[in-house]
PDB file of C-alpha atoms and ligand atoms in Angstrom:
ATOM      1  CA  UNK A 327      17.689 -11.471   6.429  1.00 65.00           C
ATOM      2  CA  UNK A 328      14.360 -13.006   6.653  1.00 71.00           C
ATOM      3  CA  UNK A 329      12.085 -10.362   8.216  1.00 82.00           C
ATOM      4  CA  UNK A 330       8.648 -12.226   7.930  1.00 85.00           C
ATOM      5  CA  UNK A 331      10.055 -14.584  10.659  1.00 92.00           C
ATOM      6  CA  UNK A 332      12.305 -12.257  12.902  1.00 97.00           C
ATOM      7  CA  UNK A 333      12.096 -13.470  16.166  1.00 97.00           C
ATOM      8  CA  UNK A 334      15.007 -11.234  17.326  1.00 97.00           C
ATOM      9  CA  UNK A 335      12.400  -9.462  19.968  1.00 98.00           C
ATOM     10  CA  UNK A 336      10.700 -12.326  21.730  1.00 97.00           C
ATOM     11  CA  UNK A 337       7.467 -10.015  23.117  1.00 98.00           C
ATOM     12  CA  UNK A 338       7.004  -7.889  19.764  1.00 98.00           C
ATOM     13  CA  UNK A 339       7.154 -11.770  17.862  1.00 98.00           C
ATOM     14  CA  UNK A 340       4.528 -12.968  20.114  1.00 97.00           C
ATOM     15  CA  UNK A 341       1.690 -10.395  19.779  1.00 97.00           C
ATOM     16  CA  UNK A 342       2.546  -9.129  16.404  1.00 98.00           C
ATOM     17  CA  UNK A 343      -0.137 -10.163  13.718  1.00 97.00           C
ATOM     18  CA  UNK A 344       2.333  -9.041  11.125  1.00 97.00           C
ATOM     19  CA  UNK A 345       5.635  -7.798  10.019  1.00 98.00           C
ATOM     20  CA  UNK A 346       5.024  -4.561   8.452  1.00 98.00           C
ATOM     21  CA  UNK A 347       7.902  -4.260   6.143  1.00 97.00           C
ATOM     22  CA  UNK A 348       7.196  -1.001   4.683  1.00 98.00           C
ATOM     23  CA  UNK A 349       5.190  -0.082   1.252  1.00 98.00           C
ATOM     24  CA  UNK A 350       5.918   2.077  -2.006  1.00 98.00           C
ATOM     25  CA  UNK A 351       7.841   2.512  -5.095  1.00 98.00           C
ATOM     26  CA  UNK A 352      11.172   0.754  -4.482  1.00 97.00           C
ATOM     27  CA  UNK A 353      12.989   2.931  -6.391  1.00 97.00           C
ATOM     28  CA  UNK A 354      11.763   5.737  -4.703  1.00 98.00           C
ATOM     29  CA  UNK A 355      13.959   9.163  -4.294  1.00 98.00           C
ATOM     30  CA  UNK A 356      12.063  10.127  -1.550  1.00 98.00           C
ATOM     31  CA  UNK A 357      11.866   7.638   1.680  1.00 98.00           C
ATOM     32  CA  UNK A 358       9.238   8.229   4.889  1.00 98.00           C
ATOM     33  CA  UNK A 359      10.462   6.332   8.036  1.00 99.00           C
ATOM     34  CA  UNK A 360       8.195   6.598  10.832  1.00 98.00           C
ATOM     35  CA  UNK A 361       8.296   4.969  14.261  1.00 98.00           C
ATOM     36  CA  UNK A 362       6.244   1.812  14.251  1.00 98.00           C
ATOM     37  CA  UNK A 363       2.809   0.313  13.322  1.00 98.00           C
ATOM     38  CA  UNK A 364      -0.054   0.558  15.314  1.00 97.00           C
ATOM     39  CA  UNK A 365      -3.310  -1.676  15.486  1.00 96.00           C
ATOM     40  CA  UNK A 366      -4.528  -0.570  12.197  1.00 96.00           C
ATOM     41  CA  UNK A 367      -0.927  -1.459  10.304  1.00 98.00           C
ATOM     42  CA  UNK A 368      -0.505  -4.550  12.171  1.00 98.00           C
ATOM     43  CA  UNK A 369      -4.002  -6.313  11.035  1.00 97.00           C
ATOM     44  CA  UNK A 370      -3.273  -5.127   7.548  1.00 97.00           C
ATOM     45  CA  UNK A 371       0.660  -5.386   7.168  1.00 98.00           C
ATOM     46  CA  UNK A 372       0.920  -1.680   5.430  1.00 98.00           C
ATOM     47  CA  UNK A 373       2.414   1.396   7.133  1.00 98.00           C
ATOM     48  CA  UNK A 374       0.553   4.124   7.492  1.00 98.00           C
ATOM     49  CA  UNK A 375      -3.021   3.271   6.680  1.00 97.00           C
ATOM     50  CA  UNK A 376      -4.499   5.020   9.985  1.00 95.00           C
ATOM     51  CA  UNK A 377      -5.441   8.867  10.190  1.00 97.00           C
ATOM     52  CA  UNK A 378      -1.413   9.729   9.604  1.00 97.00           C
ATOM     53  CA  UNK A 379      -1.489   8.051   7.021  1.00 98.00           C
ATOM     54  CA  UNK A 380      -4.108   9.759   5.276  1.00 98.00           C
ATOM     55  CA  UNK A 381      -2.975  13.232   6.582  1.00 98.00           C
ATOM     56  CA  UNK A 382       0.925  12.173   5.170  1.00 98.00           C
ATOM     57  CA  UNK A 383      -0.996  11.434   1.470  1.00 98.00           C
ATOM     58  CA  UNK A 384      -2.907  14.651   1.918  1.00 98.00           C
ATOM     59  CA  UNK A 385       0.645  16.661   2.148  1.00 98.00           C
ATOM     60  CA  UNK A 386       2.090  14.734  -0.401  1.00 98.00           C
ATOM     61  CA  UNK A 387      -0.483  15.612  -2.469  1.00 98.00           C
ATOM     62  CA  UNK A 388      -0.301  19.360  -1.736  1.00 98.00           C
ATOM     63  CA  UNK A 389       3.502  18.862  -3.098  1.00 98.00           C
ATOM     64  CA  UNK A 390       2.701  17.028  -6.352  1.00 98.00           C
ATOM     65  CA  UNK A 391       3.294  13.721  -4.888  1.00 98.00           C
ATOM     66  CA  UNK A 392       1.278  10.514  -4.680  1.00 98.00           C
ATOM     67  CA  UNK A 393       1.699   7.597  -1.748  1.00 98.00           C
ATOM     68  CA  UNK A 394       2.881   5.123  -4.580  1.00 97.00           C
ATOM     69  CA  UNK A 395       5.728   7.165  -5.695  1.00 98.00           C
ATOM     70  CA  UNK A 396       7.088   7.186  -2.306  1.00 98.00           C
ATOM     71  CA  UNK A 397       8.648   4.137  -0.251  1.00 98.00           C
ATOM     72  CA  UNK A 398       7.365   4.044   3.566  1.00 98.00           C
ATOM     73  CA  UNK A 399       8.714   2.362   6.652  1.00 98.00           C
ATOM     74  CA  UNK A 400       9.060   2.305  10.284  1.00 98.00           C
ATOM     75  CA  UNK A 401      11.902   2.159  12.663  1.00 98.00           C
ATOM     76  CA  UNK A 402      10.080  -1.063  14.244  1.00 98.00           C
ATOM     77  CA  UNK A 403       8.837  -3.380  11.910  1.00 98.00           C
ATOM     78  CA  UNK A 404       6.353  -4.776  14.779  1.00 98.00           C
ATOM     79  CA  UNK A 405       3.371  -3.204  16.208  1.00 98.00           C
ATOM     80  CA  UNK A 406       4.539  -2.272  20.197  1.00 98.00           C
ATOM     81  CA  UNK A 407       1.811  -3.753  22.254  1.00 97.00           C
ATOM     82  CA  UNK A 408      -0.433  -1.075  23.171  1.00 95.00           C
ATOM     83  CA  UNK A 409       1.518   1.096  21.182  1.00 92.00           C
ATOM     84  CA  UNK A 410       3.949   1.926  23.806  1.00 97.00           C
ATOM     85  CA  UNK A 411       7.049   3.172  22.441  1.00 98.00           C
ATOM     86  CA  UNK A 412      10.100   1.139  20.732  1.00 98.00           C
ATOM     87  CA  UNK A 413      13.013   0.178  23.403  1.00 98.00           C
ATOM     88  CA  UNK A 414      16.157   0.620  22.953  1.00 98.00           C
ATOM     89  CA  UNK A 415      17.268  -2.749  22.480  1.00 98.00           C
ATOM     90  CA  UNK A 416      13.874  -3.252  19.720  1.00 98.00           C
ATOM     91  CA  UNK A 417      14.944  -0.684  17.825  1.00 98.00           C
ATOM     92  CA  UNK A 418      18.794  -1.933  17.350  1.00 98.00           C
ATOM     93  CA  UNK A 419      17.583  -5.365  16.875  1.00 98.00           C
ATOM     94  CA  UNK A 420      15.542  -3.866  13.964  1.00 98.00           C
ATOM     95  CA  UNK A 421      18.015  -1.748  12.490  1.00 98.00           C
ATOM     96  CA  UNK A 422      19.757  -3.809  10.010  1.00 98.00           C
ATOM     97  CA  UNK A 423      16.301  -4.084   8.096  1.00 98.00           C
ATOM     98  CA  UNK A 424      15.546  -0.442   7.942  1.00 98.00           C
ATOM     99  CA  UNK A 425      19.746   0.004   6.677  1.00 98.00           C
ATOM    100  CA  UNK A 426      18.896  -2.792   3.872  1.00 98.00           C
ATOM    101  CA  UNK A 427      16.094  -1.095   2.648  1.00 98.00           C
ATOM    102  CA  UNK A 428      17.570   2.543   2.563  1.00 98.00           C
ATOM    103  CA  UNK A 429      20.518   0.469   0.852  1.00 98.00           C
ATOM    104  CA  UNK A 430      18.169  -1.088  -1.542  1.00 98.00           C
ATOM    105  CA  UNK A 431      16.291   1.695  -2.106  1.00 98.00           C
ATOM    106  CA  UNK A 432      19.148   4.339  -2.457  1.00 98.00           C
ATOM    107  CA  UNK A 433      16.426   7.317  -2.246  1.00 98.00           C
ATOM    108  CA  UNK A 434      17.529  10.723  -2.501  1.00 98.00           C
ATOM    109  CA  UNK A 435      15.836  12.022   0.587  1.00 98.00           C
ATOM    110  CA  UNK A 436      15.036  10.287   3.680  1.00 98.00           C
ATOM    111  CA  UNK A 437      12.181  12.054   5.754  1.00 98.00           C
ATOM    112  CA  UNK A 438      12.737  10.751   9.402  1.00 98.00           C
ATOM    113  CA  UNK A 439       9.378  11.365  10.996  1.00 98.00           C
ATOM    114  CA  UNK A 440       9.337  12.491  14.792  1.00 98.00           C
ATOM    115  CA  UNK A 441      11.978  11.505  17.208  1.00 98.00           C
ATOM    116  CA  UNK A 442      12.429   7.703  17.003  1.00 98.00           C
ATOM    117  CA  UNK A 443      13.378   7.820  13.250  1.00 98.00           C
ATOM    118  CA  UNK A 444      15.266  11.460  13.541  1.00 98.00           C
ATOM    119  CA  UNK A 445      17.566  10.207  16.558  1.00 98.00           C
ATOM    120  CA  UNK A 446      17.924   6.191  15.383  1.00 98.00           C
ATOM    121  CA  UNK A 447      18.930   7.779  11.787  1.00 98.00           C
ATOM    122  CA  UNK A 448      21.162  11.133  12.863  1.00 98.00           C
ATOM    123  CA  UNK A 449      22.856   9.141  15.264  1.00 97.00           C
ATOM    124  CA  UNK A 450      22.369  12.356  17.943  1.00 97.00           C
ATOM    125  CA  UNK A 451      19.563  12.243  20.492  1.00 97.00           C
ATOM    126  CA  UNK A 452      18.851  15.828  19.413  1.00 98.00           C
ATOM    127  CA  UNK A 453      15.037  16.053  19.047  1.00 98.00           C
ATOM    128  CA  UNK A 454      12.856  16.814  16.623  1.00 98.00           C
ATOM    129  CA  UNK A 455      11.179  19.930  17.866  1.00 98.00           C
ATOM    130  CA  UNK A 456      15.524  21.131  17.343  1.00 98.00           C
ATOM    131  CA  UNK A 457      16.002  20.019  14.137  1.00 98.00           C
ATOM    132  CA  UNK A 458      12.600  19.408  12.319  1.00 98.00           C
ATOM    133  CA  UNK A 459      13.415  20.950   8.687  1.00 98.00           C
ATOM    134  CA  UNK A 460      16.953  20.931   8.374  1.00 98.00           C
ATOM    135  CA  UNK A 461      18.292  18.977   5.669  1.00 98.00           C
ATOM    136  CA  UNK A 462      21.692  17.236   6.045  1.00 97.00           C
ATOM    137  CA  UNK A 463      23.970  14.713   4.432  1.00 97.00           C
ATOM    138  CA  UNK A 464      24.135  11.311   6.012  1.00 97.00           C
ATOM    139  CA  UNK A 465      25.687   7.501   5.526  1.00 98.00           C
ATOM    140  CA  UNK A 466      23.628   5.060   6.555  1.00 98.00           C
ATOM    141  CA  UNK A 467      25.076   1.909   5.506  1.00 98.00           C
ATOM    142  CA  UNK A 468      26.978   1.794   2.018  1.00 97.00           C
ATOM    143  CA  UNK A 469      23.918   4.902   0.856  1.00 98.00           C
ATOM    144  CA  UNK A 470      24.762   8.508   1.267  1.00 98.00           C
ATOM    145  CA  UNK A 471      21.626  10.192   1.093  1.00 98.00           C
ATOM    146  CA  UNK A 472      19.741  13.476   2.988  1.00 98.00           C
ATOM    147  CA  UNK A 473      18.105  13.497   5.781  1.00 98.00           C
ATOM    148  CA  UNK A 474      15.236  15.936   6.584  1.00 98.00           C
ATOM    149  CA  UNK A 475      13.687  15.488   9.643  1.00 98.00           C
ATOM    150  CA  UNK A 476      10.156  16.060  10.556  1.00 98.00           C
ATOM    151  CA  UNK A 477       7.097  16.011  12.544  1.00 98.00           C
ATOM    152  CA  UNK A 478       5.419  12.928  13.283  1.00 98.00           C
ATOM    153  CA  UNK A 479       2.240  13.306  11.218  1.00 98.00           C
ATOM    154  CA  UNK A 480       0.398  11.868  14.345  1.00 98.00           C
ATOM    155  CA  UNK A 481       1.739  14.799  16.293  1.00 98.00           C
ATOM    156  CA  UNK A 482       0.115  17.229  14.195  1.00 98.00           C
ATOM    157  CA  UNK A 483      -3.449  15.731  13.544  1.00 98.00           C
ATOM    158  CA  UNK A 484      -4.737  17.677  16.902  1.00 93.00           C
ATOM    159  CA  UNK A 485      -2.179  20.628  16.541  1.00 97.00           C
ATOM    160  CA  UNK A 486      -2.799  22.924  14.524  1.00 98.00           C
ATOM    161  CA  UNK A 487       0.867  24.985  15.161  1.00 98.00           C
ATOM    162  CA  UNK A 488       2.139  21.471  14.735  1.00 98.00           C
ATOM    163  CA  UNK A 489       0.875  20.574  11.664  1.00 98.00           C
ATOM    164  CA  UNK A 490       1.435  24.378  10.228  1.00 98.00           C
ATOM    165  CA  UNK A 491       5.084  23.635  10.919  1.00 98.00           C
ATOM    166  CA  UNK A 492       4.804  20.323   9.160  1.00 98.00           C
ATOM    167  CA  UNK A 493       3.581  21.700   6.577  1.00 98.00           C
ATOM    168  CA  UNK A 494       5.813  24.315   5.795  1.00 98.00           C
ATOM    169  CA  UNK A 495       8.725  21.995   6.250  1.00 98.00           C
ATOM    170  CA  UNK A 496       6.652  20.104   3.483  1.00 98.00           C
ATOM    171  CA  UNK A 497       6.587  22.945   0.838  1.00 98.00           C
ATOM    172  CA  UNK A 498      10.730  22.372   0.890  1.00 98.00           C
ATOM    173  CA  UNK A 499      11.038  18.871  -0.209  1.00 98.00           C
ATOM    174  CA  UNK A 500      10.767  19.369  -3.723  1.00 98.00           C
ATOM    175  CA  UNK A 501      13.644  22.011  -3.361  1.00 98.00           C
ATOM    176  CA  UNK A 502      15.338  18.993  -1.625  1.00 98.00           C
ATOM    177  CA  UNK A 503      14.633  16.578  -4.456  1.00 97.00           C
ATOM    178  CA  UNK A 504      15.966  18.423  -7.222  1.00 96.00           C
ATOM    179  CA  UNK A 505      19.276  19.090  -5.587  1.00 95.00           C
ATOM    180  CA  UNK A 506      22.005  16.554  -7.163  1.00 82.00           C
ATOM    181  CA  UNK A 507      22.323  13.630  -4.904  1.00 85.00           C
ATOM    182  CA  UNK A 508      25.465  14.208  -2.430  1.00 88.00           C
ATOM    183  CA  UNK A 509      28.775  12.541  -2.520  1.00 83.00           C
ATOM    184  CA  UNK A 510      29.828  10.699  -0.027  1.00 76.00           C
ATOM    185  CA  UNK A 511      31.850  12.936   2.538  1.00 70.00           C
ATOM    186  CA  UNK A 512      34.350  10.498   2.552  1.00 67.00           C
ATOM    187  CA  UNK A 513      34.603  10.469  -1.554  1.00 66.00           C
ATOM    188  CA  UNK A 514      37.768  11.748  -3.259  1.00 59.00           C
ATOM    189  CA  UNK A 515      36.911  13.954  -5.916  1.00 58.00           C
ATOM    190  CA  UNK A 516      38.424  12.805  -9.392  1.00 51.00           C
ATOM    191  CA  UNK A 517      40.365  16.192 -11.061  1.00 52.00           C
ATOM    192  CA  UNK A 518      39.943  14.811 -14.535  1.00 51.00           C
ATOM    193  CA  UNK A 519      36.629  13.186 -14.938  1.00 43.00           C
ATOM    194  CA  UNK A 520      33.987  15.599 -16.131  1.00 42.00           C
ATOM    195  CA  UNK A 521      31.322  15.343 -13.435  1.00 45.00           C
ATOM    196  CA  UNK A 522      28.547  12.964 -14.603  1.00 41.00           C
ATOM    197  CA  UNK A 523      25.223  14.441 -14.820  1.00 39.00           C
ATOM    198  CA  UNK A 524      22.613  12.638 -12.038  1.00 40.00           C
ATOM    199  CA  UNK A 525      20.456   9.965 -13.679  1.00 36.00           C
ATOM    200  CA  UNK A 526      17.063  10.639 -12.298  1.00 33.00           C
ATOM    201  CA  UNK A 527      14.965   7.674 -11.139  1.00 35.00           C
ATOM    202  CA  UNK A 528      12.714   6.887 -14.152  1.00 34.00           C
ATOM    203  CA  UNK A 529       8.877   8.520 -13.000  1.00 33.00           C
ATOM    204  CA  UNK A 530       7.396   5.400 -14.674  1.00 31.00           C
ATOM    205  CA  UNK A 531       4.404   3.862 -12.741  1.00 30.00           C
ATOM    206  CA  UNK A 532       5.658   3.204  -9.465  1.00 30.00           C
ATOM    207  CA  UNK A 533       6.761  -0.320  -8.710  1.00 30.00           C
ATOM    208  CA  UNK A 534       4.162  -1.285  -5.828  1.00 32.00           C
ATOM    209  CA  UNK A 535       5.851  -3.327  -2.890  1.00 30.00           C
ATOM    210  CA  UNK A 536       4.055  -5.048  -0.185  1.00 28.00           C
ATOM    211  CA  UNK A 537       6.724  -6.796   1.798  1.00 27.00           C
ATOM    212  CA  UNK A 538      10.050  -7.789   0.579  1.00 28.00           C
TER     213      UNK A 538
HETATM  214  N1  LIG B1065       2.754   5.626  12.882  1.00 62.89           N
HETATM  215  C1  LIG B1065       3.969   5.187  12.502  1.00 62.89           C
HETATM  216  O1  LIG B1065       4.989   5.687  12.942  1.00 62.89           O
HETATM  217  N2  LIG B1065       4.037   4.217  11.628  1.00 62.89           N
HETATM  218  C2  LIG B1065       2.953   3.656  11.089  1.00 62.89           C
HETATM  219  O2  LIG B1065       3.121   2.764  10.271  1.00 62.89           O
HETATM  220  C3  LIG B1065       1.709   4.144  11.490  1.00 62.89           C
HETATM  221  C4  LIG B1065       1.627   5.123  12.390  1.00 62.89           C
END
């Protein structure tokens, strides 16, 4: 699955400068998807390096958490021209990458931020106005991880109720991150075997990752 060369959507191919793979500690317990890059992420093939970036580092950092302990991506590996939003048939052709990576990954906690990544990864078109900071087990590929859905960090840089409600849904990922990571629904339960205690990801120095 070689992502640097995707040509799967013929327009986004043409006008992209680069792929922007995603960025972070790939073994990461928390995950970020967003939506898709924009100018800024495009001429520097990094996610997030605009102003929601730097507000999504400031509320990590109000949690404890730094950028490079974190793994970032985007539903759409390719900047939209103009930024207009992902289409349907963009964002399926894109899909396997963003499954690989949460499969590679395996993090605990998957923030989906704003609609794009909370519908494309919940499988519901629910939005995220309904279902911003409510955690809840998913499978996405062979991972079972949690989803907790949230605000688009760009939605709440010029509202203030916005980014209140961002933020509070913020203060609970920690709570999130300590829970044991869940079973598979699907898992039968083994009445003998002690349950094995959770290996936590080692907190060593984060293993930076450009593309992969
Ligand atoms: N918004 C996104 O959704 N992704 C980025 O990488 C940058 C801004």
């Amino acid at each position: 699955m070689a992502a640097r060369e995707c040509t799967r959507c013929a327009e986004l191919a043409a006008t992209r400068t680069s792929v922007v793979f995603g960025a972070g500690n790939a073994d990461a317990e928390l995950m970020f998807v967003g939506e898709a890059p924009g100018a800024n992420e495009d001429l520097q093939g990094l996610p997030f390096v605009g102003a929601a970036g730097k507000l999504l580092e400031q509320l990590l950092g109000e949690i404890g958490l730094s950028r490079a302990e974190v793994f970032i991506a985007n539903v759409l590996k390719c900047r939209p021209p103009g930024n207009r939003d992902p289409q349907p048939v963009e964002i399926e052709n894109c899909r396997p990458y963003l499954v690989r990576q949460i499969e590679l990954i395996q993090p605990r906690v998957i923030c989906t931020l704003g609609n794009f990544a909370t519908k494309l990864l919940r499988g519901d078109p629910a939005g995220i106005t309904r279902v911003h900071g409510q955690p809840e087990v998913r499978t996405i590929g062979e991972h079972t991880t949690r989803l907790y859905p949230l605000f688009h960090p760009a939605a709440a840089l010029y509202t203030p109720s916005t980014l209140e409600t961002l933020r509070a849904d913020f203060v609970r990922l920690p709570g999130l991150l300590a829970l044991a990571g869940p079973a598979r629904p699907d898992a039968v339960p083994d009445p003998v075997a002690e349950p094995a205690p959770e290996p936590l990801h080692d907190s060593a120095p984060a293993t930076q990752l450009g593309l992969f």
